[in-house]
């Protein structure tokens, strides 16, 4: 699977850098061509000579490589690679990547690379859990970078927890599955609804909900990574997927979402309804800001259109996927929704499960399809849930 693939390994300064010797050996054994860039601090942990010998290529760590001032082009390195793997990724290099800082060859190559980028963080457990690290990982995931999460175990500090760089064999597996899946959705058009809707009460107020849009974003990035082209219709959210294959279509209310869904659904192969659409909207929107008074204020609400249901009624060959967030009789309600909205597949997440639901980065789901198949999954990150869901969609389309 990795035969002939050009892998650019970027090593930053962490004790886990010692594992890259073994990683390079595995890559070469699998038939990949390997070039290595490293930061100066990475050289404290593993020598360029070791990596040059194993990769059979010179190792680059600065913009010039000898006394004659020969230029190491960061642009050429980035264009050469089929994939750039940053392993180990330190908190420092991560922070530079998230912010566009460019003070060494590794970050310059990162900024100019056109190929996909996979990162393998390695940190002590508290660093790995720090809000700034989580924010930076979220930011680069929004750039479309693939994150191979750190593994659990004993850390160099002696502490035990999450933070160990993924084992080289595991990174190889991720690379193999990345290259095997890469083209699987090429030519497919996908429509995704995501985020909350805001239903105006007056010019300054609205009825909304806590949907973060994280699940829709993860699904969009997963499908885009596999070659699909995506119309991403989203309510107000800070979680927007950035990828050249994704067009963002911002809307505010359910009615606006319906207009956009109708425009795009006809030419869609797959539609994923991940939006938390408000069920009701105020009957009228006050022209001016409603003044505070002492008496009770009643706002008459009318039902919103059910976007997924309407698309289900007009669908021809589209493969449609819905979501159900249930608090009781979860399975029965999810199956009913599957039929009622004419979905091919429905993802159930129960609010009873800790770590599942709106604002969390994790989700625990069961996925049902219209042929009565059921798949139960463990609590996972939303990007892993997206991988599981997209794997099932891919399988269903091929069956
Ligand atoms: O009926 P309920 O809101 O639980 O259905 C959830 C599913 O239907 C989700 O896939 C959601 O995106 C979609 N939906 C919709 N328009 C609505 C309500 C829900 O597209 N008005």
Short mmCIF file of C-alpha atoms and ligand atoms in Angstrom, two decimals:
data_model
loop_
_atom_site.label_atom_id
_atom_site.label_comp_id
_atom_site.label_asym_id
_atom_site.label_seq_id
_atom_site.Cartn_x
_atom_site.Cartn_y
_atom_site.Cartn_z
CA UNK A 1 0.00 0.00 0.00
CA UNK A 2 2.89 2.41 0.74
CA UNK A 3 4.96 1.20 -2.25
CA UNK A 4 6.31 4.24 -4.11
CA UNK A 5 4.64 6.75 -1.78
CA UNK A 6 6.73 9.81 -0.98
CA UNK A 7 6.68 10.41 2.75
CA UNK A 8 8.19 13.56 4.24
CA UNK A 9 8.88 12.91 7.91
CA UNK A 10 9.18 16.04 10.06
CA UNK A 11 10.72 15.48 13.48
CA UNK A 12 10.41 17.98 16.33
CA UNK A 13 12.25 17.90 19.65
CA UNK A 14 10.71 15.35 21.96
CA UNK A 15 12.14 12.26 23.62
CA UNK A 16 9.76 10.29 21.37
CA UNK A 17 12.04 11.26 18.45
CA UNK A 18 14.01 8.07 19.18
CA UNK A 19 11.05 6.12 17.77
CA UNK A 20 11.48 7.73 14.36
CA UNK A 21 14.48 5.49 13.59
CA UNK A 22 12.18 2.49 13.74
CA UNK A 23 9.41 4.37 11.93
CA UNK A 24 11.72 5.25 9.01
CA UNK A 25 12.83 1.60 8.80
CA UNK A 26 9.19 0.44 8.61
CA UNK A 27 8.41 3.02 5.91
CA UNK A 28 11.40 2.00 3.79
CA UNK A 29 10.55 -1.67 4.28
CA UNK A 30 7.00 -0.95 3.06
CA UNK A 31 8.46 0.53 -0.15
CA UNK A 32 8.00 4.22 0.66
CA UNK A 33 10.51 6.89 -0.33
CA UNK A 34 11.41 8.86 2.77
CA UNK A 35 12.90 12.30 3.26
CA UNK A 36 13.38 13.82 6.70
CA UNK A 37 13.29 17.38 8.02
CA UNK A 38 14.04 18.01 11.65
CA UNK A 39 14.24 20.92 14.05
CA UNK A 40 17.51 21.74 15.77
CA UNK A 41 16.14 20.58 19.10
CA UNK A 42 15.15 17.22 17.55
CA UNK A 43 18.87 16.64 16.93
CA UNK A 44 19.33 16.49 20.71
CA UNK A 45 17.26 13.31 20.72
CA UNK A 46 18.27 11.57 17.49
CA UNK A 47 21.12 12.30 15.08
CA UNK A 48 20.57 13.37 11.47
CA UNK A 49 23.14 10.69 10.54
CA UNK A 50 20.89 7.93 11.91
CA UNK A 51 17.86 9.15 9.96
CA UNK A 52 19.88 9.87 6.80
CA UNK A 53 21.33 6.35 6.87
CA UNK A 54 17.97 4.68 7.42
CA UNK A 55 16.08 6.86 4.90
CA UNK A 56 18.93 6.72 2.35
CA UNK A 57 18.45 10.46 1.81
CA UNK A 58 20.04 13.61 3.24
CA UNK A 59 18.29 15.05 6.29
CA UNK A 60 17.34 18.73 6.22
CA UNK A 61 17.24 21.01 9.23
CA UNK A 62 18.16 24.45 8.00
CA UNK A 63 17.57 26.60 4.96
CA UNK A 64 21.18 26.13 3.80
CA UNK A 65 23.09 22.89 3.97
CA UNK A 66 26.79 23.59 3.54
CA UNK A 67 29.48 26.23 3.56
CA UNK A 68 28.71 27.15 -0.06
CA UNK A 69 25.27 28.21 1.12
CA UNK A 70 23.32 25.61 -0.89
CA UNK A 71 19.61 26.40 -0.53
CA UNK A 72 17.22 23.75 0.84
CA UNK A 73 13.95 24.72 -0.76
CA UNK A 74 11.05 24.32 1.65
CA UNK A 75 8.70 24.72 -1.31
CA UNK A 76 10.28 21.86 -3.24
CA UNK A 77 10.17 19.55 -0.23
CA UNK A 78 6.49 20.33 0.30
CA UNK A 79 5.70 19.74 -3.36
CA UNK A 80 7.70 16.51 -3.52
CA UNK A 81 5.75 14.72 -0.77
CA UNK A 82 2.55 12.68 -1.11
CA UNK A 83 2.13 13.16 2.62
CA UNK A 84 3.94 15.02 5.39
CA UNK A 85 4.03 13.22 8.75
CA UNK A 86 5.02 15.34 11.73
CA UNK A 87 6.21 12.87 14.37
CA UNK A 88 6.78 13.52 17.15
CA UNK A 89 4.80 16.77 17.27
CA UNK A 90 5.75 18.90 20.30
CA UNK A 91 3.51 21.49 21.96
CA UNK A 92 5.89 24.18 20.68
CA UNK A 93 5.76 23.13 17.00
CA UNK A 94 1.99 22.58 17.29
CA UNK A 95 1.54 26.11 18.56
CA UNK A 96 3.60 27.50 15.66
CA UNK A 97 1.55 25.49 13.15
CA UNK A 98 -1.75 26.70 14.60
CA UNK A 99 -0.61 30.32 14.38
CA UNK A 100 1.33 30.34 11.11
CA UNK A 101 4.70 31.02 12.78
CA UNK A 102 7.62 30.18 10.53
CA UNK A 103 11.00 30.31 12.24
CA UNK A 104 12.63 27.08 11.04
CA UNK A 105 12.71 24.77 8.02
CA UNK A 106 10.07 22.41 9.43
CA UNK A 107 7.43 25.13 9.88
CA UNK A 108 8.31 26.68 6.49
CA UNK A 109 7.79 23.30 4.81
CA UNK A 110 4.51 22.87 6.69
CA UNK A 111 3.19 26.24 5.55
CA UNK A 112 4.11 25.64 1.92
CA UNK A 113 3.15 21.95 1.66
CA UNK A 114 0.24 21.18 -0.65
CA UNK A 115 0.08 17.54 0.40
CA UNK A 116 -2.02 16.17 3.29
CA UNK A 117 -0.42 16.54 6.73
CA UNK A 118 -0.62 13.92 9.48
CA UNK A 119 0.57 14.77 12.99
CA UNK A 120 1.52 12.52 15.90
CA UNK A 121 1.61 14.54 19.14
CA UNK A 122 3.94 13.51 21.95
CA UNK A 123 3.68 15.33 25.24
CA UNK A 124 3.53 14.85 28.94
CA UNK A 125 -0.05 14.22 30.07
CA UNK A 126 -0.75 17.66 31.55
CA UNK A 127 0.69 19.41 28.50
CA UNK A 128 -1.46 17.21 26.27
CA UNK A 129 -4.59 18.13 28.23
CA UNK A 130 -3.80 21.85 28.51
CA UNK A 131 -6.58 24.00 26.99
CA UNK A 132 -4.07 25.72 24.70
CA UNK A 133 -2.89 22.34 23.33
CA UNK A 134 -6.49 21.20 22.80
CA UNK A 135 -7.31 24.50 21.10
CA UNK A 136 -4.25 24.27 18.83
CA UNK A 137 -5.06 20.66 17.89
CA UNK A 138 -8.60 21.74 17.09
CA UNK A 139 -7.27 24.63 14.98
CA UNK A 140 -4.96 22.46 12.85
CA UNK A 141 -7.67 19.83 12.51
CA UNK A 142 -9.76 22.68 11.06
CA UNK A 143 -6.97 23.22 8.51
CA UNK A 144 -7.62 19.62 7.39
CA UNK A 145 -4.57 18.12 9.16
CA UNK A 146 -5.03 14.54 10.35
CA UNK A 147 -4.36 13.96 14.02
CA UNK A 148 -3.08 10.59 15.20
CA UNK A 149 -3.95 10.85 18.84
CA UNK A 150 -1.32 10.20 21.47
CA UNK A 151 -1.55 6.84 23.22
CA UNK A 152 -1.91 5.88 26.87
CA UNK A 153 1.01 4.56 28.88
CA UNK A 154 4.09 5.40 30.87
CA UNK A 155 5.61 8.75 29.94
CA UNK A 156 9.24 9.89 30.09
CA UNK A 157 8.40 11.93 33.22
CA UNK A 158 7.35 8.75 35.01
CA UNK A 159 3.70 9.82 34.97
CA UNK A 160 1.16 7.48 33.43
CA UNK A 161 -1.53 8.76 31.07
CA UNK A 162 -2.25 9.96 27.53
CA UNK A 163 0.65 11.59 25.75
CA UNK A 164 2.88 8.86 24.28
CA UNK A 165 3.45 9.29 20.57
CA UNK A 166 1.52 6.64 18.64
CA UNK A 167 3.64 3.54 18.06
CA UNK A 168 5.37 3.47 14.64
CA UNK A 169 3.35 0.36 13.63
CA UNK A 170 0.13 2.26 14.39
CA UNK A 171 1.22 5.27 12.33
CA UNK A 172 2.00 2.89 9.45
CA UNK A 173 -1.53 1.45 9.74
CA UNK A 174 -3.01 4.96 9.66
CA UNK A 175 -0.95 5.78 6.57
CA UNK A 176 -2.08 2.59 4.84
CA UNK A 177 -5.72 3.25 5.60
CA UNK A 178 -5.30 6.90 4.56
CA UNK A 179 -3.94 5.92 1.14
CA UNK A 180 -6.52 3.17 0.65
CA UNK A 181 -9.43 5.47 1.48
CA UNK A 182 -8.09 8.55 -0.19
CA UNK A 183 -9.98 8.35 -3.43
CA UNK A 184 -13.02 6.39 -2.27
CA UNK A 185 -15.43 9.38 -2.47
CA UNK A 186 -13.85 11.10 -5.49
CA UNK A 187 -16.57 12.48 -7.78
CA UNK A 188 -19.25 12.24 -5.05
CA UNK A 189 -21.21 15.36 -4.13
CA UNK A 190 -22.24 15.65 -0.51
CA UNK A 191 -24.58 18.06 1.26
CA UNK A 192 -24.21 18.47 5.02
CA UNK A 193 -26.43 20.51 7.33
CA UNK A 194 -24.68 21.45 10.57
CA UNK A 195 -24.80 23.62 13.67
CA UNK A 196 -27.81 25.27 15.33
CA UNK A 197 -30.40 27.54 13.76
CA UNK A 198 -31.24 30.95 15.20
CA UNK A 199 -34.90 31.97 15.07
CA UNK A 200 -35.28 35.72 15.45
CA UNK A 201 -37.64 37.21 18.02
CA UNK A 202 -36.75 40.83 17.25
CA UNK A 203 -33.71 42.55 15.67
CA UNK A 204 -31.44 41.58 18.58
CA UNK A 205 -32.86 38.38 20.12
CA UNK A 206 -33.33 34.85 18.96
CA UNK A 207 -34.28 31.32 20.02
CA UNK A 208 -31.37 28.93 19.49
CA UNK A 209 -29.72 25.85 20.94
CA UNK A 210 -26.33 24.64 22.17
CA UNK A 211 -25.29 22.73 19.04
CA UNK A 212 -21.55 23.32 18.50
CA UNK A 213 -21.35 22.06 14.91
CA UNK A 214 -18.35 19.87 15.86
CA UNK A 215 -19.92 16.62 14.62
CA UNK A 216 -20.91 18.09 11.24
CA UNK A 217 -17.42 19.57 10.87
CA UNK A 218 -15.73 16.22 11.60
CA UNK A 219 -17.92 14.43 9.03
CA UNK A 220 -17.20 17.09 6.40
CA UNK A 221 -13.43 16.82 6.94
CA UNK A 222 -13.52 13.02 6.81
CA UNK A 223 -15.48 12.99 3.54
CA UNK A 224 -13.31 15.73 2.04
CA UNK A 225 -10.17 13.77 2.94
CA UNK A 226 -11.61 10.86 0.94
CA UNK A 227 -12.14 13.04 -2.12
CA UNK A 228 -15.81 14.14 -1.84
CA UNK A 229 -16.95 17.66 -2.74
CA UNK A 230 -19.10 19.16 0.00
CA UNK A 231 -21.75 21.85 0.36
CA UNK A 232 -21.70 22.61 4.07
CA UNK A 233 -24.87 24.44 5.08
CA UNK A 234 -24.28 25.73 8.57
CA UNK A 235 -26.02 27.75 11.23
CA UNK A 236 -23.93 30.15 13.36
CA UNK A 237 -20.90 28.21 14.61
CA UNK A 238 -17.21 28.74 15.21
CA UNK A 239 -16.53 25.15 14.12
CA UNK A 240 -16.18 25.46 10.38
CA UNK A 241 -14.27 22.87 8.35
CA UNK A 242 -11.53 24.36 6.20
CA UNK A 243 -10.67 22.29 3.15
CA UNK A 244 -10.42 23.04 -0.55
CA UNK A 245 -13.22 20.51 -1.25
CA UNK A 246 -15.67 22.19 1.15
CA UNK A 247 -17.92 25.17 0.31
CA UNK A 248 -19.33 26.84 3.41
CA UNK A 249 -22.91 28.11 3.06
CA UNK A 250 -23.83 30.14 6.14
CA UNK A 251 -27.49 30.51 7.12
CA UNK A 252 -29.30 31.74 10.22
CA UNK A 253 -32.78 30.23 10.45
CA UNK A 254 -34.45 26.91 9.59
CA UNK A 255 -36.27 28.55 6.68
CA UNK A 256 -32.96 29.78 5.25
CA UNK A 257 -31.46 26.32 5.73
CA UNK A 258 -34.40 24.80 3.85
CA UNK A 259 -33.92 27.18 0.90
CA UNK A 260 -30.24 26.21 0.61
CA UNK A 261 -30.95 22.49 1.11
CA UNK A 262 -33.52 22.57 -1.72
CA UNK A 263 -30.96 24.28 -3.99
CA UNK A 264 -28.25 21.68 -3.40
CA UNK A 265 -30.09 18.43 -2.69
CA UNK A 266 -31.01 17.62 -6.29
CA UNK A 267 -27.36 17.37 -7.40
CA UNK A 268 -26.24 15.54 -4.30
CA UNK A 269 -25.18 11.90 -3.98
CA UNK A 270 -25.10 11.84 -0.19
CA UNK A 271 -26.84 14.13 2.31
CA UNK A 272 -25.99 14.20 6.01
CA UNK A 273 -28.43 16.06 8.25
CA UNK A 274 -26.32 16.86 11.29
CA UNK A 275 -27.93 20.25 12.07
CA UNK A 276 -29.86 20.82 15.28
CA UNK A 277 -32.72 22.66 13.62
CA UNK A 278 -35.00 24.57 16.00
CA UNK A 279 -38.39 22.87 16.02
CA UNK A 280 -40.26 26.18 16.42
CA UNK A 281 -39.83 29.82 15.47
CA UNK A 282 -41.63 32.95 16.64
CA UNK A 283 -44.78 33.49 14.58
CA UNK A 284 -43.73 37.07 13.87
CA UNK A 285 -40.42 38.89 14.18
CA UNK A 286 -40.89 42.23 15.96
CA UNK A 287 -39.66 45.09 13.79
CA UNK A 288 -38.13 46.92 16.75
CA UNK A 289 -36.46 45.66 19.90
CA UNK A 290 -39.17 44.46 22.32
CA UNK A 291 -39.22 46.79 25.36
CA UNK A 292 -38.94 45.36 28.86
CA UNK A 293 -42.23 45.57 30.79
CA UNK A 294 -43.41 44.35 34.17
CA UNK A 295 -46.00 41.90 32.86
CA UNK A 296 -45.41 38.46 31.40
CA UNK A 297 -44.31 38.27 27.77
CA UNK A 298 -45.78 35.54 25.59
CA UNK A 299 -44.24 34.72 22.26
CA UNK A 300 -46.38 32.64 19.91
CA UNK A 301 -44.34 29.90 18.23
CA UNK A 302 -45.09 28.09 14.99
CA UNK A 303 -43.47 24.83 13.77
CA UNK A 304 -40.43 25.05 11.54
CA UNK A 305 -40.15 23.00 8.36
CA UNK A 306 -38.52 19.59 8.85
CA UNK A 307 -35.69 19.84 6.34
CA UNK A 308 -34.60 16.20 6.48
CA UNK A 309 -38.21 15.01 6.14
CA UNK A 310 -38.91 17.27 3.16
CA UNK A 311 -35.74 16.07 1.41
CA UNK A 312 -36.75 12.49 2.26
CA UNK A 313 -40.03 13.03 0.40
CA UNK A 314 -38.38 14.28 -2.79
CA UNK A 315 -35.34 12.05 -2.79
CA UNK A 316 -34.51 9.91 -5.81
CA UNK A 317 -31.08 8.23 -5.56
CA UNK A 318 -29.60 10.29 -2.74
CA UNK A 319 -28.18 8.35 0.21
CA UNK A 320 -29.42 10.20 3.30
CA UNK A 321 -28.14 10.09 6.87
CA UNK A 322 -29.87 11.61 9.89
CA UNK A 323 -29.09 12.11 13.54
CA UNK A 324 -31.24 11.45 16.58
CA UNK A 325 -30.48 12.87 20.01
CA UNK A 326 -32.74 11.02 22.42
CA UNK A 327 -33.21 10.96 26.16
CA UNK A 328 -35.63 8.02 26.45
CA UNK A 329 -36.70 4.97 24.41
CA UNK A 330 -33.64 5.78 22.33
CA UNK A 331 -33.61 2.78 19.96
CA UNK A 332 -37.33 2.87 19.21
CA UNK A 333 -37.33 6.61 18.57
CA UNK A 334 -34.27 6.41 16.33
CA UNK A 335 -35.80 3.59 14.23
CA UNK A 336 -39.07 5.55 13.93
CA UNK A 337 -37.17 8.61 12.70
CA UNK A 338 -35.28 6.48 10.19
CA UNK A 339 -38.60 5.43 8.62
CA UNK A 340 -40.46 8.68 9.06
CA UNK A 341 -37.74 10.79 7.41
CA UNK A 342 -36.88 8.14 4.79
CA UNK A 343 -33.22 8.01 5.91
CA UNK A 344 -30.88 5.25 4.73
CA UNK A 345 -28.96 5.50 7.99
CA UNK A 346 -29.42 7.18 11.36
CA UNK A 347 -26.89 7.98 14.06
CA UNK A 348 -28.28 7.77 17.57
CA UNK A 349 -26.60 9.59 20.40
CA UNK A 350 -28.15 9.35 23.77
CA UNK A 351 -27.85 12.22 26.23
CA UNK A 352 -27.76 9.57 28.98
CA UNK A 353 -24.16 8.73 28.04
CA UNK A 354 -21.55 10.84 29.77
CA UNK A 355 -19.30 12.62 27.26
CA UNK A 356 -21.89 12.42 24.46
CA UNK A 357 -23.86 15.28 22.99
CA UNK A 358 -23.65 18.89 22.00
CA UNK A 359 -20.57 20.69 23.28
CA UNK A 360 -18.39 17.63 23.97
CA UNK A 361 -15.44 16.60 21.83
CA UNK A 362 -16.51 12.98 22.28
CA UNK A 363 -19.61 11.05 21.31
CA UNK A 364 -21.03 7.57 21.91
CA UNK A 365 -23.23 6.47 19.09
CA UNK A 366 -25.20 3.59 17.65
CA UNK A 367 -25.79 3.59 13.91
CA UNK A 368 -28.88 1.92 12.41
CA UNK A 369 -29.60 1.40 8.73
CA UNK A 370 -32.81 0.74 6.83
CA UNK A 371 -31.93 -2.96 6.50
CA UNK A 372 -32.17 -3.33 10.29
CA UNK A 373 -28.42 -3.50 10.81
CA UNK A 374 -27.16 -1.98 14.02
CA UNK A 375 -23.62 -0.97 15.03
CA UNK A 376 -22.81 0.08 18.60
CA UNK A 377 -19.64 2.05 19.23
CA UNK A 378 -17.62 2.99 22.31
CA UNK A 379 -17.18 6.59 23.51
CA UNK A 380 -14.87 8.14 20.90
CA UNK A 381 -13.70 11.53 19.70
CA UNK A 382 -16.04 13.15 17.19
CA UNK A 383 -13.44 12.72 14.45
CA UNK A 384 -13.25 8.98 15.18
CA UNK A 385 -17.08 8.81 15.13
CA UNK A 386 -16.96 10.55 11.74
CA UNK A 387 -14.48 7.93 10.48
CA UNK A 388 -16.77 5.09 11.66
CA UNK A 389 -19.83 6.72 10.06
CA UNK A 390 -18.08 7.42 6.75
CA UNK A 391 -16.71 3.83 6.71
CA UNK A 392 -20.31 2.56 7.04
CA UNK A 393 -21.60 4.94 4.32
CA UNK A 394 -18.77 3.76 2.03
CA UNK A 395 -19.64 0.12 2.69
CA UNK A 396 -23.38 0.73 2.11
CA UNK A 397 -22.68 2.47 -1.22
CA UNK A 398 -20.59 -0.47 -2.39
CA UNK A 399 -22.98 -3.26 -1.27
O1 LIG B 1 -37.01 15.07 14.73
P1 LIG B 1 -35.62 15.32 15.17
O2 LIG B 1 -35.29 16.78 15.32
O3 LIG B 1 -35.16 14.53 16.34
O4 LIG B 1 -34.78 14.75 13.93
C1 LIG B 1 -33.42 14.81 13.89
C2 LIG B 1 -32.93 14.70 12.47
O5 LIG B 1 -33.72 15.46 11.55
C3 LIG B 1 -31.55 15.29 12.33
O6 LIG B 1 -30.88 14.60 11.29
C4 LIG B 1 -31.84 16.76 11.97
O7 LIG B 1 -30.74 17.38 11.31
C5 LIG B 1 -33.05 16.62 11.08
N1 LIG B 1 -34.00 17.76 11.18
C6 LIG B 1 -34.18 18.64 10.13
N2 LIG B 1 -35.08 19.65 10.21
C7 LIG B 1 -35.82 19.82 11.34
C8 LIG B 1 -35.65 18.96 12.43
C9 LIG B 1 -34.72 17.95 12.33
O8 LIG B 1 -33.48 18.49 9.11
N3 LIG B 1 -36.70 20.82 11.40
#
